[in-house]
Short mmCIF file of C-alpha atoms in Angstrom, two decimals:
data_model
loop_
_atom_site.label_atom_id
_atom_site.label_comp_id
_atom_site.label_asym_id
_atom_site.label_seq_id
_atom_site.Cartn_x
_atom_site.Cartn_y
_atom_site.Cartn_z
CA GLN V 985 0.00 0.00 0.00
CA GLY V 986 2.86 2.36 0.64
CA MET V 987 5.52 0.70 2.76
CA ASN V 988 7.37 -0.44 -0.36
CA PHE V 989 7.82 3.18 -1.44
CA VAL V 990 9.21 4.07 1.99
CA ALA V 991 11.67 1.16 1.91
CA GLY V 992 12.66 2.02 -1.65
CA LEU V 993 13.41 5.65 -0.83
CA LEU V 994 15.51 4.62 2.17
CA LEU V 995 17.54 2.28 -0.02
CA LEU V 996 17.99 4.99 -2.62
CA VAL V 997 19.22 7.73 -0.28
CA SER V 998 21.42 5.35 1.73
CA GLY V 999 23.28 4.04 -1.30
CA GLN V 1000 21.70 0.56 -1.00
CA ARG V 1001 22.91 -0.01 2.59
CA GLU V 1002 20.29 -2.57 3.53
CA GLU V 1003 21.10 -2.94 7.23
CA GLU V 1004 20.99 0.82 7.78
CA CYS V 1005 17.71 1.04 5.88
CA PHE V 1006 16.17 -1.71 7.98
CA VAL V 1007 17.09 0.08 11.22
CA VAL V 1008 15.62 3.37 10.00
CA LEU V 1009 12.48 1.65 8.71
CA CYS V 1010 11.94 -0.05 12.08
CA ARG V 1011 12.28 3.30 13.84
CA LEU V 1012 9.80 4.94 11.48
CA MET V 1013 7.34 2.13 12.10
CA ASP V 1014 7.61 1.75 15.86
CA SER V 1015 8.93 4.93 17.51
CA PRO V 1016 6.41 7.28 19.21
CA GLU V 1017 7.29 10.33 17.10
CA TYR V 1018 6.51 8.46 13.88
CA GLY V 1019 4.47 5.31 14.56
CA LEU V 1020 4.10 4.75 10.84
CA ALA V 1021 3.05 1.12 11.34
CA GLY V 1022 -0.46 2.36 12.13
CA PHE V 1023 -0.80 3.43 8.51
CA TYR V 1024 -0.40 -0.16 7.33
CA ARG V 1025 -2.18 -2.25 9.97
CA GLU V 1026 -5.46 -3.96 9.23
CA SER V 1027 -8.23 -1.37 8.76
CA LEU V 1028 -5.58 1.40 8.54
CA PRO V 1029 -6.35 2.93 11.97
CA LEU V 1030 -3.76 5.69 11.99
CA LEU V 1031 -4.42 6.65 8.38
CA ARG V 1032 -8.11 7.08 9.20
CA ARG V 1033 -7.23 9.39 12.08
CA TYR V 1034 -4.97 11.50 9.87
CA LEU V 1035 -7.61 11.71 7.15
CA ARG V 1036 -10.20 12.87 9.68
CA ALA V 1037 -7.82 15.43 11.19
CA CYS V 1038 -6.83 16.71 7.74
CA ASP V 1039 -10.45 17.07 6.70
CA HIS V 1040 -11.17 19.25 9.73
CA LEU V 1041 -8.11 21.40 9.09
CA LEU V 1042 -9.17 21.85 5.46
CA LYS V 1043 -12.64 22.86 6.66
CA VAL V 1044 -11.04 25.69 8.65
CA LEU V 1045 -8.11 26.74 6.46
CA VAL V 1046 -9.19 26.08 2.85
CA PRO V 1047 -12.98 25.61 3.05
CA ASP V 1048 -13.56 26.70 -0.54
CA VAL V 1049 -11.25 23.96 -1.89
CA ARG V 1050 -12.88 21.38 0.37
CA ASP V 1051 -16.37 22.45 -0.71
CA HIS V 1052 -15.30 22.41 -4.37
CA PHE V 1053 -13.97 18.87 -4.01
CA ILE V 1054 -17.27 17.77 -2.45
CA LYS V 1055 -19.18 19.41 -5.28
CA GLU V 1056 -16.99 17.66 -7.87
CA SER V 1057 -17.10 14.31 -6.01
CA VAL V 1058 -13.34 14.31 -5.50
CA GLN V 1059 -12.83 11.83 -2.66
CA PRO V 1060 -9.81 11.93 -0.30
CA ALA V 1061 -8.65 8.66 -1.88
CA VAL V 1062 -7.81 10.65 -5.02
CA TYR V 1063 -4.96 12.48 -3.31
CA LEU V 1064 -4.66 12.09 0.48
CA TYR V 1065 -4.38 8.29 0.50
CA GLN V 1066 -1.31 8.36 -1.74
CA TRP V 1067 0.16 11.43 -0.06
CA PHE V 1068 -0.04 9.87 3.39
CA LEU V 1069 0.50 6.16 2.68
CA THR V 1070 3.67 6.84 0.68
CA LEU V 1071 4.64 9.99 2.64
CA PHE V 1072 4.51 11.90 -0.69
CA ILE V 1073 7.08 9.60 -2.36
CA ASN V 1074 4.78 8.51 -5.18
CA CYS V 1075 3.30 11.96 -5.67
CA PHE V 1076 6.08 14.47 -6.40
CA PRO V 1077 9.50 14.61 -8.12
CA LEU V 1078 12.25 12.92 -6.12
CA PRO V 1079 14.23 16.12 -5.29
CA MET V 1080 11.07 17.61 -3.80
CA VAL V 1081 10.30 14.38 -1.92
CA ILE V 1082 13.74 14.37 -0.29
CA ILE V 1083 13.21 17.91 1.02
CA ILE V 1084 9.77 16.96 2.34
CA TRP V 1085 11.29 13.94 4.03
CA ASP V 1086 13.95 16.06 5.74
CA VAL V 1087 11.10 17.89 7.47
CA ILE V 1088 9.20 14.69 8.32
CA ILE V 1089 12.29 13.10 9.86
CA CYS V 1090 13.12 16.23 11.88
CA GLU V 1091 9.61 17.09 13.08
CA GLY V 1092 7.76 13.77 13.18
CA LEU V 1093 4.77 12.32 11.38
CA PRO V 1094 2.15 14.97 12.32
CA VAL V 1095 3.91 17.47 10.04
CA ILE V 1096 2.34 15.71 7.05
CA LEU V 1097 -0.94 17.44 7.96
CA ARG V 1098 0.72 20.84 7.62
CA ILE V 1099 2.32 19.80 4.34
CA ALA V 1100 -0.99 18.58 2.89
CA VAL V 1101 -2.80 21.78 3.88
CA SER V 1102 0.02 23.90 2.45
CA ILE V 1103 -0.10 22.08 -0.88
CA LEU V 1104 -3.83 22.70 -1.24
CA GLN V 1105 -3.43 26.33 -0.21
CA VAL V 1106 -0.78 26.77 -2.88
CA LEU V 1107 -2.90 25.03 -5.51
CA LYS V 1108 -6.15 26.68 -4.48
CA GLU V 1109 -6.48 29.09 -7.39
CA SER V 1110 -5.89 26.40 -10.00
CA LEU V 1111 -8.02 23.72 -8.34
CA LEU V 1112 -11.06 25.94 -7.98
CA ASN V 1113 -11.14 26.35 -11.77
CA MET V 1114 -11.07 22.61 -12.47
CA HIS V 1115 -13.74 19.95 -12.75
CA PHE V 1116 -13.45 16.33 -11.60
CA GLU V 1117 -11.45 14.88 -14.53
CA ASP V 1118 -9.06 17.83 -14.65
CA ILE V 1119 -8.42 17.60 -10.91
CA ILE V 1120 -7.59 13.89 -11.21
CA LYS V 1121 -5.19 14.53 -14.10
CA PHE V 1122 -3.63 17.47 -12.27
CA PHE V 1123 -2.76 15.43 -9.18
CA LYS V 1124 -1.29 12.66 -11.33
CA LYS V 1125 0.91 15.10 -13.26
CA MET V 1126 2.44 16.59 -10.12
CA LYS V 1127 4.90 13.70 -9.97
CA THR V 1128 6.72 14.91 -13.07
CA TYR V 1129 8.62 18.04 -14.01
CA ASP V 1130 9.25 18.32 -17.73
CA ASP V 1131 12.07 20.82 -17.88
CA GLU V 1132 15.80 20.66 -18.58
CA GLU V 1133 16.43 21.95 -15.04
CA GLY V 1134 13.60 19.90 -13.57
CA ASN V 1135 15.49 18.46 -10.58
CA LEU V 1136 16.82 21.84 -9.52
CA ASN V 1137 13.45 23.53 -9.91
CA ALA V 1138 11.62 20.75 -8.07
CA ALA V 1139 14.05 21.09 -5.16
CA ARG V 1140 13.49 24.85 -5.06
CA ILE V 1141 9.73 24.36 -5.04
CA GLY V 1142 10.10 21.86 -2.22
CA GLN V 1143 12.07 24.39 -0.18
CA LEU V 1144 9.48 27.08 -0.79
CA LEU V 1145 6.65 24.72 0.12
CA MET V 1146 8.37 23.77 3.39
CA LYS V 1147 8.83 27.44 4.19
CA HIS V 1148 5.11 28.03 3.87
CA THR V 1149 4.32 24.90 5.83
CA GLU V 1150 5.59 26.80 8.86
CA HIS V 1151 2.47 29.01 8.63
CA VAL V 1152 0.10 26.08 9.15
CA ILE V 1153 -0.58 25.35 12.82
CA VAL V 1154 -1.98 22.01 13.98
CA PRO V 1155 -3.73 22.44 17.37
CA ASP V 1156 -2.16 20.52 20.26
CA LYS V 1157 -5.38 18.64 20.95
CA THR V 1158 -5.46 17.47 17.36
CA LYS V 1159 -1.93 16.09 17.78
CA GLU V 1160 -3.07 14.36 20.97
CA TYR V 1161 -5.97 12.82 19.07
CA LEU V 1162 -3.51 11.46 16.47
CA THR V 1163 -1.23 9.79 19.00
CA THR V 1164 -3.61 8.48 21.68
CA GLU V 1165 -5.15 5.04 21.38
CA GLY V 1166 -8.94 4.91 21.54
CA GLU V 1167 -11.51 7.67 21.29
CA VAL V 1168 -10.27 9.81 24.17
CA MET V 1169 -12.19 12.93 23.12
CA PRO V 1170 -15.19 13.82 20.94
CA MET V 1171 -14.07 13.82 17.31
CA ASP V 1172 -16.33 16.76 16.47
CA SER V 1173 -15.27 18.92 19.41
CA ASP V 1174 -14.70 22.53 18.33
CA GLU V 1175 -11.87 22.76 20.86
CA LEU V 1176 -10.13 19.78 19.29
CA TRP V 1177 -9.91 21.39 15.86
CA GLU V 1178 -9.64 25.06 16.82
CA VAL V 1179 -6.80 26.89 15.10
CA GLY V 1180 -4.90 29.40 17.17
CA PRO V 1181 -4.76 33.17 16.59
CA GLY V 1182 -1.32 32.99 14.95
CA GLN V 1183 -2.57 30.94 12.01
CA SER V 1184 -2.04 32.52 8.60
CA SER V 1185 -5.04 32.48 6.30
CA SER V 1186 -4.95 30.76 2.93
CA ASN V 1187 -5.38 34.17 1.28
CA ASP V 1188 -2.23 35.44 3.01
CA MET V 1189 -0.26 32.45 1.79
CA GLN V 1190 -1.67 32.69 -1.73
CA SER V 1191 -0.66 36.35 -1.99
CA GLU V 1192 2.89 35.59 -0.89
CA LEU V 1193 3.19 32.72 -3.36
CA ASN V 1194 1.95 34.92 -6.17
CA SER V 1195 4.54 37.55 -5.26
CA ASN V 1196 7.23 34.85 -5.52
CA GLY V 1197 6.04 33.91 -9.00
CA TRP V 1198 4.99 30.38 -8.06
CA MET V 1199 1.45 30.26 -9.39
CA HIS V 1200 0.86 30.28 -13.13
CA PRO V 1201 -2.17 29.35 -15.26
CA SER V 1202 -0.34 26.48 -16.95
CA GLY V 1203 0.37 24.61 -13.71
CA TRP V 1204 1.72 24.74 -10.22
CA TRP V 1205 5.39 24.26 -11.18
CA SER V 1206 5.67 26.84 -13.87
CA SER V 1207 7.16 30.22 -13.12
CA ILE V 1208 9.28 29.83 -10.01
CA THR V 1209 12.43 30.15 -12.11
#
């Protein structure tokens, strides 16, 4: 479902050092700050928690994109399943994935919520102008970068995306919900999902991205260079 992509990336970045990869993979699966094994257990318990938490964050931070997806019948399986199960490995160019993974390794698994929200904030303008089939094609095309300096540009985009990820705040009680076994609090509690006063709005982020030349009608990669 996704573990093979994780193992493959570890082998790639380690220069095929299998023992080292196995140790890192075990830590990613079992340590408290990652606990990735919950993504791959029967019934995908941890994945379901992350999907629920992400949906609530999208409701607060990019409600127009969320509503548009509902209107166009774009299910979370179209994008979030692959983003989370493979930790973005099967979704973006490799240089961008490596930068995303640096942040995941340093900050822990919950940062993937901030990354997912940031991506949709960045893509908001384009996504709102697409219908179902175009949205599906758009997400599939994000894995490639057809340009003679594609690797360099993808890395730069990854760095810019991670910079803007810092503006997305996941409430502490949401993090607690992600890491605590059992239903320890009401899943629809306003307090659980409340975003603090320091949270940047999606409009603020969109304006800054436009000023950096990121967004372009032909696609989300285009004009950063």
